[in-house]
mmCIF file of C-alpha atoms in Angstrom:
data_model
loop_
_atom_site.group_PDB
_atom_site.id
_atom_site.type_symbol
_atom_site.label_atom_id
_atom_site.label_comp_id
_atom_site.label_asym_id
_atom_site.label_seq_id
_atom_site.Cartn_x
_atom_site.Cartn_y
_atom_site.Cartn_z
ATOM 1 C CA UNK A 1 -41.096 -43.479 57.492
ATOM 2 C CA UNK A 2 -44.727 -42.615 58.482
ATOM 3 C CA UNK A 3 -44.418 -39.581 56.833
ATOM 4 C CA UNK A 4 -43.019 -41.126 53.705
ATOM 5 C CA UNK A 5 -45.787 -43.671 53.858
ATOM 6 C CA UNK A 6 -49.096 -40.685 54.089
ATOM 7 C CA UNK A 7 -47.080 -38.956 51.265
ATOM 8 C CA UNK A 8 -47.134 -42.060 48.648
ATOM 9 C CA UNK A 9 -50.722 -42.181 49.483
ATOM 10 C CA UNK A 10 -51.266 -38.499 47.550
ATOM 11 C CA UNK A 11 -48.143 -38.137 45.253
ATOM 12 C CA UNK A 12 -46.211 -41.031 43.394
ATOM 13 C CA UNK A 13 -43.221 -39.212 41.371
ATOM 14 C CA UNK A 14 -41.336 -40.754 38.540
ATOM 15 C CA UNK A 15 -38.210 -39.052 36.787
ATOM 16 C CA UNK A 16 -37.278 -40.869 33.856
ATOM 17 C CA UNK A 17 -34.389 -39.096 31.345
ATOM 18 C CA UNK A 18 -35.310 -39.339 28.045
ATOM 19 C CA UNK A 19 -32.340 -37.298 26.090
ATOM 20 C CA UNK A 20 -29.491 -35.340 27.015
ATOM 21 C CA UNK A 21 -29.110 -31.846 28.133
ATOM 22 C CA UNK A 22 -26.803 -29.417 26.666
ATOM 23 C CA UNK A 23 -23.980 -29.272 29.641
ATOM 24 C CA UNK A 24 -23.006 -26.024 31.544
ATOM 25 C CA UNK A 25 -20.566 -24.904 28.724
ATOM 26 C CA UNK A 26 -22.468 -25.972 25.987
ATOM 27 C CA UNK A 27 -25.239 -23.760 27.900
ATOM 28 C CA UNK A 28 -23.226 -20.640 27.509
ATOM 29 C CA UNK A 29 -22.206 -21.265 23.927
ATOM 30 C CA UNK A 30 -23.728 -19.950 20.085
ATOM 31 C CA UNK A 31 -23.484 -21.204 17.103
ATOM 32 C CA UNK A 32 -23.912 -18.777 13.975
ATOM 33 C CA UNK A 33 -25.265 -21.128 11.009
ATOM 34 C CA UNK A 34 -22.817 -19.922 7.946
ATOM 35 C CA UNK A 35 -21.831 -20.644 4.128
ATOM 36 C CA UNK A 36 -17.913 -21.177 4.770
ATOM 37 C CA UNK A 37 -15.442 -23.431 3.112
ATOM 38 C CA UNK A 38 -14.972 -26.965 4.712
ATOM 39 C CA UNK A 39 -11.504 -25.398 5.267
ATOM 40 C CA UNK A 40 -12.888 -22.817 8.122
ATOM 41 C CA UNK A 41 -14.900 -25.650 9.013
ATOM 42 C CA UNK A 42 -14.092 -29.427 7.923
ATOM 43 C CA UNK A 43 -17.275 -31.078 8.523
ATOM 44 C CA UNK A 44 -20.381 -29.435 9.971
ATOM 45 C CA UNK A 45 -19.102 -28.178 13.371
ATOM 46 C CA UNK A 46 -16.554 -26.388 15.125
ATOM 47 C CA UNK A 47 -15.238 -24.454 17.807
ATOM 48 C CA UNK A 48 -13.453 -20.879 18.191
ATOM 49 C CA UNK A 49 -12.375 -19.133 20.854
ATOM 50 C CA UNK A 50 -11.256 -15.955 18.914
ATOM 51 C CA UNK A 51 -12.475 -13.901 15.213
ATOM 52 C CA UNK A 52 -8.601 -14.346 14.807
ATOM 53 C CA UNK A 53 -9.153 -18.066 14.777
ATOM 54 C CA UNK A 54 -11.119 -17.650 11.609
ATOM 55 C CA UNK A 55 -8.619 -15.930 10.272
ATOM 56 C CA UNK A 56 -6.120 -18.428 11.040
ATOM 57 C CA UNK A 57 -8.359 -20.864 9.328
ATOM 58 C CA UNK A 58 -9.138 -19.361 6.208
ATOM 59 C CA UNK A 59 -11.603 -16.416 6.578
ATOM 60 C CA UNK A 60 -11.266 -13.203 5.479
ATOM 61 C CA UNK A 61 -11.722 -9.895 7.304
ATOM 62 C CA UNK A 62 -14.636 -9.002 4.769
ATOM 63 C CA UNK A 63 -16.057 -12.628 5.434
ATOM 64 C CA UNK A 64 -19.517 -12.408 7.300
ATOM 65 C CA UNK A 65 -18.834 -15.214 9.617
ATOM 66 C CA UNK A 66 -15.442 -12.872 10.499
ATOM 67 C CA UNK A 67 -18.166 -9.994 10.478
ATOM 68 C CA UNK A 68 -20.542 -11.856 12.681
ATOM 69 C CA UNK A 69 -17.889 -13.396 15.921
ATOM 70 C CA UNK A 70 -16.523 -9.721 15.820
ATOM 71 C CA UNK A 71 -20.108 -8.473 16.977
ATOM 72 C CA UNK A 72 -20.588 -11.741 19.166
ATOM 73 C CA UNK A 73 -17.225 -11.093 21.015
ATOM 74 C CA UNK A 74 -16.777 -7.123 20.502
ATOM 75 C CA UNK A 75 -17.912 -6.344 24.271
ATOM 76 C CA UNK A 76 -16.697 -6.882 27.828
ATOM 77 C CA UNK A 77 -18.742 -9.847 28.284
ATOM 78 C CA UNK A 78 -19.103 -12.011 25.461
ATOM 79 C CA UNK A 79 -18.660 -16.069 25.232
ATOM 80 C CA UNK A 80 -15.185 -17.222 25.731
ATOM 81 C CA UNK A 81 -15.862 -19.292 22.533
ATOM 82 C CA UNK A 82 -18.668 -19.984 20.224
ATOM 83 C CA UNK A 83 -19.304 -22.847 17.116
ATOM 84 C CA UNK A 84 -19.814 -22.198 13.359
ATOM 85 C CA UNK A 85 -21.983 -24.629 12.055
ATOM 86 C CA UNK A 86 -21.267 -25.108 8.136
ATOM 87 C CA UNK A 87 -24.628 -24.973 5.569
ATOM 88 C CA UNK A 88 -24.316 -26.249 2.407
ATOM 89 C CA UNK A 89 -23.575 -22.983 -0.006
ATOM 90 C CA UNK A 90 -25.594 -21.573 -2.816
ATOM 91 C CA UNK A 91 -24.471 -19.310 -5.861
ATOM 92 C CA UNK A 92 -24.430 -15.679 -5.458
ATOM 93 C CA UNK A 93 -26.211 -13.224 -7.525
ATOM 94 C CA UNK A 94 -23.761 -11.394 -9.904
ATOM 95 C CA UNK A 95 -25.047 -8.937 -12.255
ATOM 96 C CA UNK A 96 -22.895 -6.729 -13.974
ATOM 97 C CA UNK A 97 -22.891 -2.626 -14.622
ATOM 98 C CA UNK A 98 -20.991 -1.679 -18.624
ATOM 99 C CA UNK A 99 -21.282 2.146 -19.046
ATOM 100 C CA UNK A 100 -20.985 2.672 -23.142
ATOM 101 C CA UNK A 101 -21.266 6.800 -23.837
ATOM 102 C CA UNK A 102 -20.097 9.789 -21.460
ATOM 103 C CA UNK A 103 -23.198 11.663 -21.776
ATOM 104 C CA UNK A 104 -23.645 14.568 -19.173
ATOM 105 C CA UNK A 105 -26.390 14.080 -16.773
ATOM 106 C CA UNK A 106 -27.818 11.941 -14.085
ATOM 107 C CA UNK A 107 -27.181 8.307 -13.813
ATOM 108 C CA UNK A 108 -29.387 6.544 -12.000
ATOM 109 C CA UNK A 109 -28.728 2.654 -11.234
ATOM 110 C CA UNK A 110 -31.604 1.182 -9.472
ATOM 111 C CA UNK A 111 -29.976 -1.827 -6.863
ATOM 112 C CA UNK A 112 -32.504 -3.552 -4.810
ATOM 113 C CA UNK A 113 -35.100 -0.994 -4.389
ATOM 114 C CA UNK A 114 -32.100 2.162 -3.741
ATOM 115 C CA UNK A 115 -31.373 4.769 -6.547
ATOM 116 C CA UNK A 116 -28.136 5.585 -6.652
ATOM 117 C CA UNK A 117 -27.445 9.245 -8.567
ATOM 118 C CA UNK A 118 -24.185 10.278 -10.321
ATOM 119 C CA UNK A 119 -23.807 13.326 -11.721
ATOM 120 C CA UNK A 120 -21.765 13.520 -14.951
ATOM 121 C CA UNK A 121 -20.656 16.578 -16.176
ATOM 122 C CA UNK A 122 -19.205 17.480 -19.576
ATOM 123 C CA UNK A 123 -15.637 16.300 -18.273
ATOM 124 C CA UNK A 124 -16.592 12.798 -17.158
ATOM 125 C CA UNK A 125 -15.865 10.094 -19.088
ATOM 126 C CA UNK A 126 -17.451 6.029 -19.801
ATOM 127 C CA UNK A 127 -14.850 4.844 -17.036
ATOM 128 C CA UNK A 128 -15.055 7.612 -14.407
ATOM 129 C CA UNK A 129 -19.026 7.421 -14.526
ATOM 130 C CA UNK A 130 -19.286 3.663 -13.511
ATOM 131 C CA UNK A 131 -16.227 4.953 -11.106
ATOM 132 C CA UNK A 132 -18.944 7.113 -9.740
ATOM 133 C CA UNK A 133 -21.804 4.975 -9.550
ATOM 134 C CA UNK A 134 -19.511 1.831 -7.929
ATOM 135 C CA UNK A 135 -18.227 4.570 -5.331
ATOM 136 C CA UNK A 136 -21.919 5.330 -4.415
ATOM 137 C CA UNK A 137 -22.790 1.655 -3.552
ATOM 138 C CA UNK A 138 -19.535 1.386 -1.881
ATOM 139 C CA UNK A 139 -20.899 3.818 0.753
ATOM 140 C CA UNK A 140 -23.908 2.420 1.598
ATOM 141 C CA UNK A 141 -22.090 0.473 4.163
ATOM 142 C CA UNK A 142 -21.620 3.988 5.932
ATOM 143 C CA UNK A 143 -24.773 5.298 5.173
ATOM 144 C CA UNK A 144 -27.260 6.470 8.092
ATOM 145 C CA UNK A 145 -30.152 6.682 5.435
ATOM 146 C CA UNK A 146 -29.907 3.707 2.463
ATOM 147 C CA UNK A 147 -30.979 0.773 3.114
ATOM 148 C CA UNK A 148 -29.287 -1.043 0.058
ATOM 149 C CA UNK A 149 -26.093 -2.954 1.228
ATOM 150 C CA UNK A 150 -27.558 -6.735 0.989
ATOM 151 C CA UNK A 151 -24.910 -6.188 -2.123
ATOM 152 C CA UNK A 152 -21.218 -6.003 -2.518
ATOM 153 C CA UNK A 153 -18.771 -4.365 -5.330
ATOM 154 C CA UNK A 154 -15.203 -4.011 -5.449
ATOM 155 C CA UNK A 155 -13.182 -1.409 -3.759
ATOM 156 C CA UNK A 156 -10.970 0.391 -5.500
ATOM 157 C CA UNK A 157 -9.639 1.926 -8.876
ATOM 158 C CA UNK A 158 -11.697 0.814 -11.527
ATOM 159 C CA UNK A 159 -9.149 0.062 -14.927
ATOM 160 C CA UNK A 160 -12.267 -0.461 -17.195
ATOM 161 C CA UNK A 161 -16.092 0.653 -17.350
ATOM 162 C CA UNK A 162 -17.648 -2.120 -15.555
ATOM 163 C CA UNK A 163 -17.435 -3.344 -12.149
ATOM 164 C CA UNK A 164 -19.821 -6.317 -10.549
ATOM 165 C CA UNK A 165 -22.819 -6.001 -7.982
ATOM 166 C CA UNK A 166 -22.717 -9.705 -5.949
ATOM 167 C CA UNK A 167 -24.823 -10.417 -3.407
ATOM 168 C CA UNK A 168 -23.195 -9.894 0.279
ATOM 169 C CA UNK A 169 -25.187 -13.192 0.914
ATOM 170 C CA UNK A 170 -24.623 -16.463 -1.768
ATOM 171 C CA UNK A 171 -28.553 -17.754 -2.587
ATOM 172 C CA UNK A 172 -30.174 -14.273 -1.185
ATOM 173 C CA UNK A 173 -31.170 -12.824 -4.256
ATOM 174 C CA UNK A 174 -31.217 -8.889 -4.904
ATOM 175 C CA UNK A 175 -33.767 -6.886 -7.425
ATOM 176 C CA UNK A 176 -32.257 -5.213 -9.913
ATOM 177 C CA UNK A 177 -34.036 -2.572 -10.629
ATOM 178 C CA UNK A 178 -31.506 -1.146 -13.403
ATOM 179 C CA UNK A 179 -29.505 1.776 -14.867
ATOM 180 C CA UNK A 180 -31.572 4.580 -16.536
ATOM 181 C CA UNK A 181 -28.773 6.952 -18.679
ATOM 182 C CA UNK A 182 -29.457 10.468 -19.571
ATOM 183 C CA UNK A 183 -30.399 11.545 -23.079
ATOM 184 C CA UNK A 184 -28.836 9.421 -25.405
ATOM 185 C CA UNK A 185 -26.307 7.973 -23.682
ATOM 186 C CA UNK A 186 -25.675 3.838 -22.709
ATOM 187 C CA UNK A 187 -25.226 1.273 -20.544
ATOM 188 C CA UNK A 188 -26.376 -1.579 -19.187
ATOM 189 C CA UNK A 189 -27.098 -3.398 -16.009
ATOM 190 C CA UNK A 190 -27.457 -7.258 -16.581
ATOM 191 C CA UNK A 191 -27.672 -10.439 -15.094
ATOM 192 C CA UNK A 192 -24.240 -12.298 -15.106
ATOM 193 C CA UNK A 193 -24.566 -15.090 -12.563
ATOM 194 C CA UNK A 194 -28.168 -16.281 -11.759
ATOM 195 C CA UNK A 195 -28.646 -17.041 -7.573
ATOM 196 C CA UNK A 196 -28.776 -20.507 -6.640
ATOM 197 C CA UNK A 197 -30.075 -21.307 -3.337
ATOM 198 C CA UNK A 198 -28.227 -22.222 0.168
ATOM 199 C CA UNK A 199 -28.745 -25.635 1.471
ATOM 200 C CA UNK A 200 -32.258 -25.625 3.410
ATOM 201 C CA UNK A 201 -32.219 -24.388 6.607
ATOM 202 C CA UNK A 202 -33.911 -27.745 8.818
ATOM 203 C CA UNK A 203 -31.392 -29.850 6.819
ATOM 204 C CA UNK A 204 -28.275 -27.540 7.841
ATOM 205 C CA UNK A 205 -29.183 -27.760 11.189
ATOM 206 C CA UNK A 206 -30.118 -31.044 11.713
ATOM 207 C CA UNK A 207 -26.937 -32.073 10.323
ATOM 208 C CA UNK A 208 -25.148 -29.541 12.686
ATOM 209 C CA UNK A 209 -26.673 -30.953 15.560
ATOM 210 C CA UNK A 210 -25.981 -34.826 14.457
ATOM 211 C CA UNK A 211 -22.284 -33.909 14.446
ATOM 212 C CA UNK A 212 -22.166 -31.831 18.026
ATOM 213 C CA UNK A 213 -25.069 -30.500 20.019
ATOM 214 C CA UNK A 214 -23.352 -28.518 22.928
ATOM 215 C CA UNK A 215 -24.512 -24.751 22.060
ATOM 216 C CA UNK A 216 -27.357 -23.590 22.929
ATOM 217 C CA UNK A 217 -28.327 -20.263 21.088
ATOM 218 C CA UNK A 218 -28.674 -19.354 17.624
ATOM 219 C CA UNK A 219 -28.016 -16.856 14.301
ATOM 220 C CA UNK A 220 -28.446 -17.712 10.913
ATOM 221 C CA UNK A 221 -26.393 -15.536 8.294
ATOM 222 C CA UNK A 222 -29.539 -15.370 6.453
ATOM 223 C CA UNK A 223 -31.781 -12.268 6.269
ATOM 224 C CA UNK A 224 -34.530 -14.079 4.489
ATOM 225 C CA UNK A 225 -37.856 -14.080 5.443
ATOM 226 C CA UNK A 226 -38.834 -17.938 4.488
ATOM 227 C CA UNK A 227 -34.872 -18.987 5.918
ATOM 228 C CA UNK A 228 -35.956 -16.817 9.520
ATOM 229 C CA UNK A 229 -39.422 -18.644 9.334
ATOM 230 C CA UNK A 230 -37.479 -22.596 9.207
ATOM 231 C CA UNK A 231 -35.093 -21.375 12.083
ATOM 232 C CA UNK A 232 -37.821 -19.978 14.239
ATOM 233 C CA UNK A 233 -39.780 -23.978 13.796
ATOM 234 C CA UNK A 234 -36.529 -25.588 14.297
ATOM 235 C CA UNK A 235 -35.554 -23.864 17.366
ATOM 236 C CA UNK A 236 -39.210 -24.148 18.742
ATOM 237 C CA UNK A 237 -38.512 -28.002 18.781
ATOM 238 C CA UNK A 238 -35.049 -28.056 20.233
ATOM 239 C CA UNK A 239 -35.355 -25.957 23.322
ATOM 240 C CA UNK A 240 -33.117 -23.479 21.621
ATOM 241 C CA UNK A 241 -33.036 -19.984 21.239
ATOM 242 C CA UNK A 242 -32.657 -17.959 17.984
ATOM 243 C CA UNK A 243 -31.553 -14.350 17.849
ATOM 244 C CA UNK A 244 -32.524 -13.262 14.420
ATOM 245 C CA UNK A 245 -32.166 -9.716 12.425
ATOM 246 C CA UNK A 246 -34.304 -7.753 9.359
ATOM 247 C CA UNK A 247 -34.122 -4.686 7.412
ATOM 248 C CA UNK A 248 -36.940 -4.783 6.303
ATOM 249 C CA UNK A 249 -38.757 -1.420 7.131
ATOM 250 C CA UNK A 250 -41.878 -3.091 7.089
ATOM 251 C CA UNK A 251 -40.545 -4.365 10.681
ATOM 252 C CA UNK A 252 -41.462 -1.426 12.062
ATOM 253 C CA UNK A 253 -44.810 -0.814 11.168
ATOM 254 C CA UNK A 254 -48.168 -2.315 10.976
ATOM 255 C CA UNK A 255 -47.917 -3.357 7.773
ATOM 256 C CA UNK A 256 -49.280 -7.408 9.278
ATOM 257 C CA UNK A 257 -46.830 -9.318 6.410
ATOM 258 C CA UNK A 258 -43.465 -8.925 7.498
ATOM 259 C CA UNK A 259 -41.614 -10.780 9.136
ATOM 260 C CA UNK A 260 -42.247 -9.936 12.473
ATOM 261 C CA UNK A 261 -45.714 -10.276 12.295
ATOM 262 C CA UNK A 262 -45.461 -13.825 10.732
ATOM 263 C CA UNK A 263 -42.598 -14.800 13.738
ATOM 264 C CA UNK A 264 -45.757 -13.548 16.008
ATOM 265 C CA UNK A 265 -48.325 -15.700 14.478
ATOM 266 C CA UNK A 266 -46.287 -18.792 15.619
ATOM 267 C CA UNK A 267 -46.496 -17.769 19.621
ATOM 268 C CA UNK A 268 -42.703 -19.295 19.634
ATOM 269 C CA UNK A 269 -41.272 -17.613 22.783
ATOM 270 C CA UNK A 270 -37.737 -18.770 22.284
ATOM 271 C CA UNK A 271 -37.256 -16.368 19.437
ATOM 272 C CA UNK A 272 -36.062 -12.917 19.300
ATOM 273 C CA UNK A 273 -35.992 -10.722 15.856
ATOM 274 C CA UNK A 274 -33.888 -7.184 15.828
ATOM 275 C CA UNK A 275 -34.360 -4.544 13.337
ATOM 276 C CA UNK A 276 -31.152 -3.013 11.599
ATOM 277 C CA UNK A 277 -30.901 -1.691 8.838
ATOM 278 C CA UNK A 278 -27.501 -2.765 7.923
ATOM 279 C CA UNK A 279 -27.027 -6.502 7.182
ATOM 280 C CA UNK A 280 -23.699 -5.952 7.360
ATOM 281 C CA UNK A 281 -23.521 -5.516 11.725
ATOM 282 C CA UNK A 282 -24.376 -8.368 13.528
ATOM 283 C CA UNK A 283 -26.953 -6.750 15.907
ATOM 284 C CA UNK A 284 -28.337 -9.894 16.378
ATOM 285 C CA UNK A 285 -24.901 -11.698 17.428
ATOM 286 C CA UNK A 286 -23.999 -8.682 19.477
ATOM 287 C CA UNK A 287 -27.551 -9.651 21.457
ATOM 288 C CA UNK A 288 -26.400 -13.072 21.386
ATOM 289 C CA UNK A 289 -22.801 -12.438 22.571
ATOM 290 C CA UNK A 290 -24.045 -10.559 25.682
ATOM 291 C CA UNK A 291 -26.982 -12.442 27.122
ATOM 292 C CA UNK A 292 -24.823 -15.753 26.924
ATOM 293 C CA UNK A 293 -22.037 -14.515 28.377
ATOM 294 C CA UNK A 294 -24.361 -13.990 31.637
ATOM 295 C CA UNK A 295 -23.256 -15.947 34.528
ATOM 296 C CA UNK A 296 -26.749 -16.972 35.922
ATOM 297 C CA UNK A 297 -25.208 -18.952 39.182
ATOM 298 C CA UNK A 298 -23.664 -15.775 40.469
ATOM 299 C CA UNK A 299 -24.813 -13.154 42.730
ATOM 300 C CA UNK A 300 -26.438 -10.396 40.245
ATOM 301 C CA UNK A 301 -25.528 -12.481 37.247
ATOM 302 C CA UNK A 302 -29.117 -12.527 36.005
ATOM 303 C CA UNK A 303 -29.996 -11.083 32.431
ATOM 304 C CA UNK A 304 -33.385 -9.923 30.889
ATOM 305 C CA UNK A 305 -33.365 -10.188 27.158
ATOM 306 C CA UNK A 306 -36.623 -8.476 26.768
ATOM 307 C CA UNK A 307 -36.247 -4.934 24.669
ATOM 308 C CA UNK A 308 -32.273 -5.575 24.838
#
């Protein structure tokens, strides 16, 4: 007690608890902010302990949020569940490729800042050109080189000359840079569905958050700069983390405008951006996956995420 009593002299401690804190599961779970249907999920949160779940509730294997908990829970340790939160969707980008003479040459359509070459020859006709150019896009999801699959077209046997270029992402909009035909020959590239917009990216998450609050780290689908900016501030606030990705090759220079360079201008710590060239793989929720699936209360269960 005369201890105690020489101590209060020096040090008077209060604790006061001003909010909650995420519990130890909540702790260990993500959340990967996605356009889906209010069938996948009903309101603005829920739970999943499996990519086969999605399925189960209405995704499809070509789905990024399908795309995403594949990467999150593709390793031997990952989460043993993780949240979708649901953000309002926008309209996707559709513009439209009609090839109108067979003319032999090159064909160069221009998606997004990639050319993409076919190579008609005297025996190629209106149909099997725009076969040709679709199949090209189609494998820039394998490519090791292009850097243009923030777009999507149907798989397939074409029955007509025309096929669609969508945006992989509803309300991320894509340049089109158009289709140049050889000589004298035709066809266009135009504009069939105009982008809209995704719900803003504060609001989603704020309404997210209202509904359930027990996760702790965070992707976004989006890959846009402005959408990466809002989640960085929103995290910042919430004593969150957010594991975010670009292709953007600018990334990787010194260039002082991408989006790296902005994400460093804000000195938030509790962000981390990848580079990866492919939209498509979830580098950033295989990052996520493994750092919260670290048990930190067990002997050597400690994890660095620095240059993960």
């Amino acid at each position: 007690e005369e201890l105690m009593a020489k101590i209060d002299n020096f040090v008077q401690v209060t604790v006061s608890k001003t909010s909650a804190s995420v519990t130890q599961q909540g702790f260990g779970r993500p959340l990967g902010l996605f356009q889906v249907s209010t069938s996948i999920v009903p309101t603005r949160y829920a739970t999943f302990s499996s990519p086969a779940e999605l399925l189960t509730a209405g995704a499809s294997v070509t789905d990024p949020v399908y795309l995403w908990a594949q990467s999150l829970q593709g390793q031997e340790f990952s989460p043993i569940d993780f949240a979708v939160g649901r953000r309002g969707a926008g309209v996707a980008q559709v513009d439209t490729v009609t090839i109108t003479t067979a003319d032999a040459g090159v064909w160069p359509l221009i998606v997004d800042g990639v050319t993409y070459n076919y190579t008609a020859t005297a025996s190629d006709t209106e149909l099997s050109i725009a076969q040709g150019l679709m199949d090209l896009v189609l494998a820039d999801d394998d490519s090791l080189t292009a850097n243009g699959n923030s777009v999507s077209v149907p798989g397939g046997t074409l029955v007509a000359a025309t096929f669609d270029v969508t945006a992989w992402v509803a309300g991320e909009s894509f340049v089109n840079g158009g289709l140049v035909p050889p000589g004298s020959g035709a066809g266009t590239f135009v504009n069939a569905t105009a982008n809209t917009p995704a719900e803003n990216i504060t609001t989603a998450l704020n309404a997210v958050t209202a509904e359930n609050d027990e996760w702790y780290g965070l992707n976004i689908e989006s890959r846009q700069d402005a959408d990466i900016l809002l989640a960085n501030t929103w995290v910042a606030s919430k004593l969150k983390v957010l594991v975010t990705q670009s292709s953007d090759p600018d990334v990787l220079t010194t260039a002082g405008t991408d989006i790296g360079s902005q994400l460093g201008a804000t000195s938030n710590k509790r962000t981390q951006l990848m580079y990866h060239f492919k939209p498509k793989q979830f580098a950033d929720a295989a990052m996520l996956g493994r750092a919260l699936a670290a048990k930190l209360d067990e002997p050597k269960g400690q994890i660095t995420w620095f240059s993960k």
